[in-house]
Amino acid sequence: MQVYIMRHGQAFTSGTDDAFRELTSEGKLEANEMAKWIAKQNIAIDKVIVSPFVRAQQTVKEISSSIGKDVAITTLDFITPSGSAQRMHDYIDGICVSENVGHLLIVSHMPLVCYLVAELTSDGDCPIFQTASIAHIDYDIERMKGELVSLTAPSDLD
């Protein structure tokens, strides 16, 4: 299974509640750049899992044209910035057993996206994600571990 872990686009830094911070115009642009990258790579996303926080939801909305209208989108309340990478790993392994997913996209936040890459990969590295970056993991469902293939940021596409 191919797992793509994406950090949301740039968001406003101020706000009374972190869950309601919205994408800036730059964040929308970043998400759109990554949507073009997804399309150019011919990545056929089967399922999207997204944080309930507004900026992650807006990021999925911005990239929706590249992932298709019929793709199942699931919002999980436990993939917020302070979420558990182990819990998400368990959830992914459950998907492997119960669903036929070849390409999974997860849209969440730092530091969870970093910890999730470490949790899902053999080497356990925890890369720092720029906003709207996407990590690609070639995930072996038998071993329940994968290898980090790439980490692509909008700034890499210039």
XYZ file of N, CA and C in Angstrom:
474
model
N 0.854 -1.175 0.000
C 0.000 0.000 0.000
C 0.899 1.236 0.000
N 0.465 2.238 -0.722
C 1.180 3.506 -0.755
C 0.481 4.473 0.197
N 1.233 5.003 1.143
C 0.692 5.930 2.128
C 1.312 7.298 1.884
N 0.453 8.304 1.797
C 0.876 9.683 1.610
C 0.428 10.468 2.839
N 1.384 11.074 3.510
C 1.095 11.843 4.719
C 1.350 13.301 4.406
N 0.319 14.110 4.539
C 0.393 15.523 4.164
C 0.137 16.418 5.365
N 0.985 17.407 5.517
C 0.715 18.465 6.490
C -0.185 19.492 5.808
N -1.110 20.058 6.537
C -1.994 21.092 5.993
C -1.186 22.266 5.467
N -1.829 23.090 4.647
C -1.197 24.304 4.142
C -1.018 25.337 5.243
N -0.287 26.389 4.912
C -0.022 27.459 5.877
C -1.340 28.016 6.424
N -1.374 28.200 7.742
C -2.586 28.706 8.400
C -2.261 29.983 9.166
N -3.295 30.738 9.456
C -3.124 31.921 10.287
C -2.602 31.491 11.650
N -1.709 32.271 12.227
C -1.110 31.906 13.503
C -1.919 32.382 14.697
N -2.791 33.323 14.479
C -3.588 33.830 15.593
C -4.989 33.227 15.547
N -5.593 33.210 16.683
C -6.949 32.690 16.783
C -7.201 32.255 18.209
N -8.445 32.256 18.585
C -8.767 31.906 19.962
C -8.728 30.404 20.197
N -8.956 29.627 19.168
C -8.973 28.175 19.297
C -8.200 27.563 18.139
N -7.183 26.784 18.443
C -6.333 26.185 17.422
C -7.131 25.391 16.390
N -8.184 24.746 16.812
C -8.972 23.903 15.910
C -9.656 24.702 14.805
N -9.820 25.999 14.997
C -10.565 26.808 14.036
C -9.683 27.726 13.188
N -8.366 27.583 13.299
C -7.495 28.406 12.457
C -7.658 28.001 10.998
N -7.756 29.001 10.122
C -7.995 28.760 8.693
C -6.707 28.898 7.892
N -6.754 28.370 6.671
C -5.636 28.535 5.753
C -5.517 29.995 5.333
N -4.290 30.435 5.151
C -4.050 31.743 4.559
C -4.168 31.586 3.045
N -4.101 32.698 2.318
C -4.107 32.591 0.852
C -2.877 31.823 0.380
N -1.741 31.985 1.072
C -0.529 31.214 0.753
C -0.761 29.727 1.004
N -1.461 29.396 2.076
C -1.765 27.997 2.375
C -2.641 27.353 1.316
N -3.587 28.110 0.795
C -4.433 27.602 -0.295
C -3.605 27.396 -1.556
N -2.707 28.331 -1.828
C -1.819 28.213 -2.988
C -0.918 26.982 -2.850
N -0.352 26.784 -1.654
C 0.493 25.600 -1.412
C -0.287 24.312 -1.662
N -1.500 24.243 -1.137
C -2.323 23.043 -1.315
C -2.615 22.812 -2.796
N -2.888 23.883 -3.516
C -3.143 23.758 -4.955
C -1.909 23.287 -5.710
N -0.728 23.761 -5.321
C 0.518 23.308 -5.942
C 0.712 21.809 -5.709
N 0.403 21.358 -4.508
C 0.554 19.934 -4.210
C -0.519 19.111 -4.912
N -1.694 19.694 -5.128
C -2.736 19.009 -5.904
C -2.248 18.768 -7.327
N -1.594 19.768 -7.909
C -1.024 19.599 -9.256
C 0.049 18.518 -9.255
N 0.856 18.483 -8.194
C 1.899 17.460 -8.078
C 1.279 16.065 -8.002
N 0.212 15.912 -7.204
C -0.492 14.624 -7.105
C -0.973 14.188 -8.484
N -1.580 15.111 -9.208
C -2.087 14.793 -10.548
C -0.947 14.426 -11.494
N 0.145 15.164 -11.441
C 1.287 14.905 -12.320
C 1.927 13.547 -12.033
N 1.888 13.131 -10.772
C 2.461 11.843 -10.376
C 1.520 10.674 -10.687
N 0.305 10.983 -11.166
C -0.715 9.958 -11.435
C -1.028 9.104 -10.209
N -1.124 9.757 -9.072
C -1.445 9.068 -7.827
C -2.962 8.949 -7.740
N -3.446 7.720 -7.696
C -4.886 7.459 -7.628
C -5.276 7.177 -6.177
N -5.590 8.238 -5.442
C -5.949 8.103 -4.029
C -7.265 7.330 -3.914
N -7.263 6.299 -3.051
C -8.465 5.498 -2.792
C -9.235 5.986 -1.575
N -8.489 6.511 -0.592
C -9.110 6.908 0.666
C -8.325 8.073 1.255
N -9.065 9.016 1.861
C -8.458 10.154 2.549
C -8.901 10.118 4.005
N -7.929 10.314 4.882
C -8.213 10.453 6.307
C -7.722 11.838 6.700
N -8.576 12.604 7.367
C -8.259 14.004 7.642
C -8.615 14.366 9.084
N -7.815 15.271 9.624
C -8.074 15.846 10.939
C -9.359 16.677 10.890
N -10.044 16.805 12.020
C -11.244 17.655 12.043
C -10.926 19.149 12.087
N -9.671 19.523 12.325
C -9.316 20.938 12.419
C -9.561 21.619 11.069
N -10.027 22.853 11.122
C -10.447 23.593 9.931
C -9.360 23.639 8.854
N -8.131 23.915 9.235
C -7.073 24.066 8.224
C -6.791 22.769 7.476
N -6.934 21.627 8.142
C -6.765 20.332 7.459
C -7.945 20.063 6.538
N -9.149 20.353 6.998
C -10.344 20.183 6.177
C -10.268 21.067 4.934
N -9.797 22.309 5.100
C -9.660 23.223 3.958
C -8.590 22.727 2.982
N -7.535 22.120 3.488
C -6.491 21.581 2.621
C -7.059 20.476 1.746
N -7.843 19.584 2.335
C -8.478 18.513 1.547
C -9.401 19.112 0.498
N -10.134 20.138 0.868
C -11.023 20.796 -0.106
C -10.223 21.352 -1.284
N -9.064 21.948 -0.988
C -8.232 22.537 -2.039
C -7.654 21.483 -2.981
N -7.379 20.293 -2.475
C -6.779 19.256 -3.326
C -7.809 18.289 -3.891
N -9.074 18.508 -3.581
C -10.122 17.550 -3.974
C -10.201 17.323 -5.481
N -9.873 18.321 -6.274
C -9.937 18.130 -7.725
C -8.916 17.101 -8.204
N -7.830 16.947 -7.476
C -6.792 15.987 -7.866
C -7.012 14.593 -7.302
N -7.845 14.491 -6.268
C -8.067 13.166 -5.675
C -9.367 12.524 -6.138
N -10.199 13.276 -6.821
C -11.440 12.719 -7.356
C -12.625 12.890 -6.432
N -13.785 12.937 -7.020
C -15.016 13.175 -6.264
C -15.532 11.926 -5.546
N -15.169 10.758 -6.033
C -15.698 9.523 -5.459
C -14.819 8.924 -4.368
N -13.770 9.614 -3.983
C -12.857 9.109 -2.966
C -13.488 9.253 -1.588
N -13.423 8.180 -0.806
C -13.959 8.209 0.556
C -13.087 9.107 1.424
N -13.719 10.056 2.114
C -13.010 10.952 3.034
C -13.540 10.696 4.426
N -12.631 10.352 5.328
C -12.983 10.056 6.713
C -12.304 11.056 7.626
N -13.069 11.702 8.492
C -12.513 12.610 9.485
C -12.343 11.847 10.785
N -11.121 11.882 11.327
C -10.827 11.201 12.592
C -10.414 12.226 13.632
N -11.091 12.205 14.767
C -10.809 13.203 15.798
C -9.487 12.980 16.525
N -8.826 11.855 16.290
C -7.577 11.592 17.012
C -6.319 11.863 16.183
N -6.462 12.536 15.037
C -5.257 12.881 14.277
C -5.045 14.404 14.250
N -5.137 14.980 15.414
C -4.873 16.393 15.631
C -3.385 16.557 15.980
N -2.899 17.786 16.182
C -1.468 17.949 16.452
C -0.942 17.087 17.607
N -1.742 16.881 18.618
C -1.293 16.095 19.774
C -1.731 14.633 19.698
N -2.173 14.191 18.521
C -2.650 12.821 18.360
C -1.554 11.780 18.515
N -1.983 10.536 18.601
C -1.079 9.416 18.803
C -0.720 8.745 17.477
N 0.574 8.713 17.172
C 1.036 8.037 15.958
C 0.775 6.535 16.054
N 0.923 5.967 17.242
C 0.667 4.533 17.422
C -0.806 4.209 17.150
N -1.693 5.045 17.631
C -3.126 4.815 17.393
C -3.441 4.888 15.896
N -2.834 5.844 15.191
C -3.053 5.962 13.755
C -2.466 4.769 13.026
N -1.304 4.290 13.473
C -0.695 3.100 12.877
C -1.650 1.909 13.016
N -2.215 1.739 14.191
C -3.185 0.655 14.409
C -4.388 0.804 13.478
N -4.848 2.033 13.300
C -5.990 2.296 12.422
C -5.649 1.922 10.978
N -4.455 2.306 10.523
C -4.013 1.984 9.166
C -3.937 0.475 8.977
N -3.390 -0.225 9.957
C -3.308 -1.678 9.854
C -4.708 -2.304 9.795
N -5.669 -1.699 10.482
C -7.054 -2.166 10.396
C -7.633 -1.958 9.003
N -7.305 -0.846 8.379
C -7.736 -0.575 7.009
C -7.183 -1.641 6.065
N -5.920 -2.000 6.281
C -5.275 -3.010 5.426
C -6.037 -4.329 5.455
N -6.590 -4.660 6.599
C -7.319 -5.917 6.760
C -8.749 -5.817 6.230
N -9.407 -4.687 6.495
C -10.842 -4.592 6.208
C -11.204 -3.919 4.886
N -10.293 -3.160 4.292
C -10.608 -2.425 3.074
C -9.545 -2.673 2.013
N -9.925 -2.500 0.780
C -8.972 -2.645 -0.320
C -8.469 -1.255 -0.706
N -7.442 -0.787 0.000
C -6.890 0.537 -0.226
C -5.479 0.387 -0.770
N -5.244 0.938 -1.940
C -3.915 0.904 -2.533
C -3.127 2.174 -2.290
N -3.864 3.318 -2.223
C -3.233 4.632 -2.043
C -4.023 5.414 -0.997
N -3.425 5.600 0.164
C -4.050 6.270 1.293
C -3.412 7.636 1.499
N -4.229 8.678 1.619
C -3.753 10.025 1.925
C -4.234 10.420 3.315
N -3.297 10.857 4.148
C -3.603 11.329 5.497
C -3.232 12.806 5.555
N -4.169 13.658 5.968
C -3.913 15.098 6.077
C -4.049 15.490 7.537
N -2.939 15.945 8.111
C -2.925 16.257 9.535
C -1.950 17.394 9.821
N -1.300 17.362 10.966
C -0.549 18.488 11.514
C 0.812 18.056 12.044
N 1.706 19.042 12.171
C 2.926 18.843 12.949
C 2.503 18.914 14.414
N 3.065 18.148 15.297
C 4.140 17.193 15.070
C 3.650 15.782 14.690
N 2.341 15.557 14.649
C 1.849 14.201 14.391
C 2.355 13.645 13.071
N 2.380 14.449 11.996
C 2.822 13.918 10.705
C 4.260 13.404 10.787
N 5.103 14.110 11.526
C 6.489 13.691 11.731
C 6.534 12.364 12.495
N 5.813 12.297 13.600
C 5.794 11.084 14.418
C 5.195 9.908 13.655
N 4.236 10.185 12.800
C 3.603 9.116 12.028
C 4.582 8.520 11.019
N 5.373 9.346 10.364
C 6.396 8.822 9.457
C 7.358 7.928 10.237
N 7.787 8.385 11.406
C 8.696 7.585 12.241
C 8.047 6.266 12.648
N 6.793 6.310 12.993
C 6.055 5.121 13.431
C 5.869 4.106 12.313
N 5.630 4.586 11.106
C 5.307 3.693 9.991
C 6.521 3.156 9.239
N 7.694 3.730 9.466
C 8.858 3.337 8.684
C 9.875 2.547 9.499
N 10.666 1.755 8.794
C 11.668 0.902 9.430
C 12.775 1.695 10.108
N 13.203 2.812 9.470
C 14.320 3.548 10.045
C 13.908 4.492 11.170
N 12.627 4.789 11.287
C 12.125 5.591 12.395
C 12.514 7.056 12.373
N 12.981 7.561 11.217
C 13.314 8.988 11.131
C 12.052 9.830 11.234
N 12.212 10.997 11.824
C 11.092 11.913 12.049
C 11.369 13.219 11.293
N 11.001 13.281 10.013
C 11.321 14.475 9.226
C 10.450 15.672 9.607
N 11.012 16.840 9.425
C 10.261 18.080 9.643
C 9.530 18.412 8.341
N 8.246 18.629 8.440
C 7.404 18.931 7.282
C 7.222 20.431 7.134
N 7.506 20.966 5.962
C 7.057 22.312 5.636
C 5.542 22.228 5.446
N 4.858 23.368 5.481
C 3.422 23.339 5.254
C 3.122 22.773 3.867
N 2.087 21.958 3.801
C 1.581 21.299 2.589
C 2.521 20.238 2.021
N 3.555 19.875 2.745
C 4.461 18.819 2.291
C 3.772 17.463 2.339
N 4.235 16.570 1.468
C 3.691 15.215 1.420
C 4.834 14.207 1.508
N 4.748 13.321 2.496
C 5.674 12.200 2.611
C 5.029 10.995 1.947
N 5.809 10.282 1.143
C 5.337 9.073 0.470
C 6.027 7.887 1.124
N 5.223 6.951 1.617
C 5.738 5.745 2.261
C 5.239 4.534 1.488
N 6.162 3.682 1.102
C 5.827 2.389 0.506
C 5.637 1.435 1.681
N 4.376 1.153 2.014
C 4.025 0.433 3.238
C 3.768 -1.042 2.951
N 4.505 -1.902 3.626
C 4.381 -3.348 3.488
C 3.359 -3.849 4.508
N 2.193 -4.248 4.033
C 1.127 -4.642 4.951
C 1.434 -5.944 5.694
N 2.331 -6.750 5.168
C 2.727 -7.978 5.866
C 3.617 -7.654 7.074
N 4.581 -6.774 6.867
C 5.497 -6.395 7.947
C 4.921 -5.303 8.840
N 3.895 -4.606 8.345
C 3.302 -3.469 9.045
C 4.333 -2.381 9.307
N 5.224 -2.218 8.343
C 6.242 -1.165 8.336
C 6.502 -0.802 6.890
N 7.053 0.354 6.673
C 7.329 0.785 5.310
C 8.639 1.508 5.203
N 8.874 2.027 4.003
C 10.081 2.795 3.717
C 9.669 4.162 3.182
N 10.326 5.190 3.700
C 10.066 6.543 3.214
C 10.665 6.667 1.817
N 9.812 6.931 0.837
C 10.237 7.068 -0.554
C 10.656 8.504 -0.842
N 9.841 9.451 -0.379
C 10.135 10.863 -0.652
C 9.381 11.760 0.317
N 9.873 12.985 0.430
C 9.186 14.044 1.152
C 9.237 15.255 0.228
N 8.075 15.644 -0.285
C 7.993 16.710 -1.278
C 7.247 17.906 -0.697
N 7.849 19.071 -0.820
C 7.252 20.316 -0.352
C 6.907 21.199 -1.537
N 5.975 22.119 -1.365
C 5.660 23.045 -2.457
C 6.906 23.780 -2.967
N 7.836 24.097 -2.080
C 9.051 24.806 -2.508
C 9.952 23.937 -3.399
N 9.785 22.620 -3.363
C 10.540 21.717 -4.237
C 10.048 21.758 -5.672
N 8.858 22.301 -5.881
C 8.222 22.257 -7.197
C 8.560 23.463 -8.054
N 9.250 24.417 -7.513
C 9.603 25.625 -8.284
C 10.578 25.337 -9.383
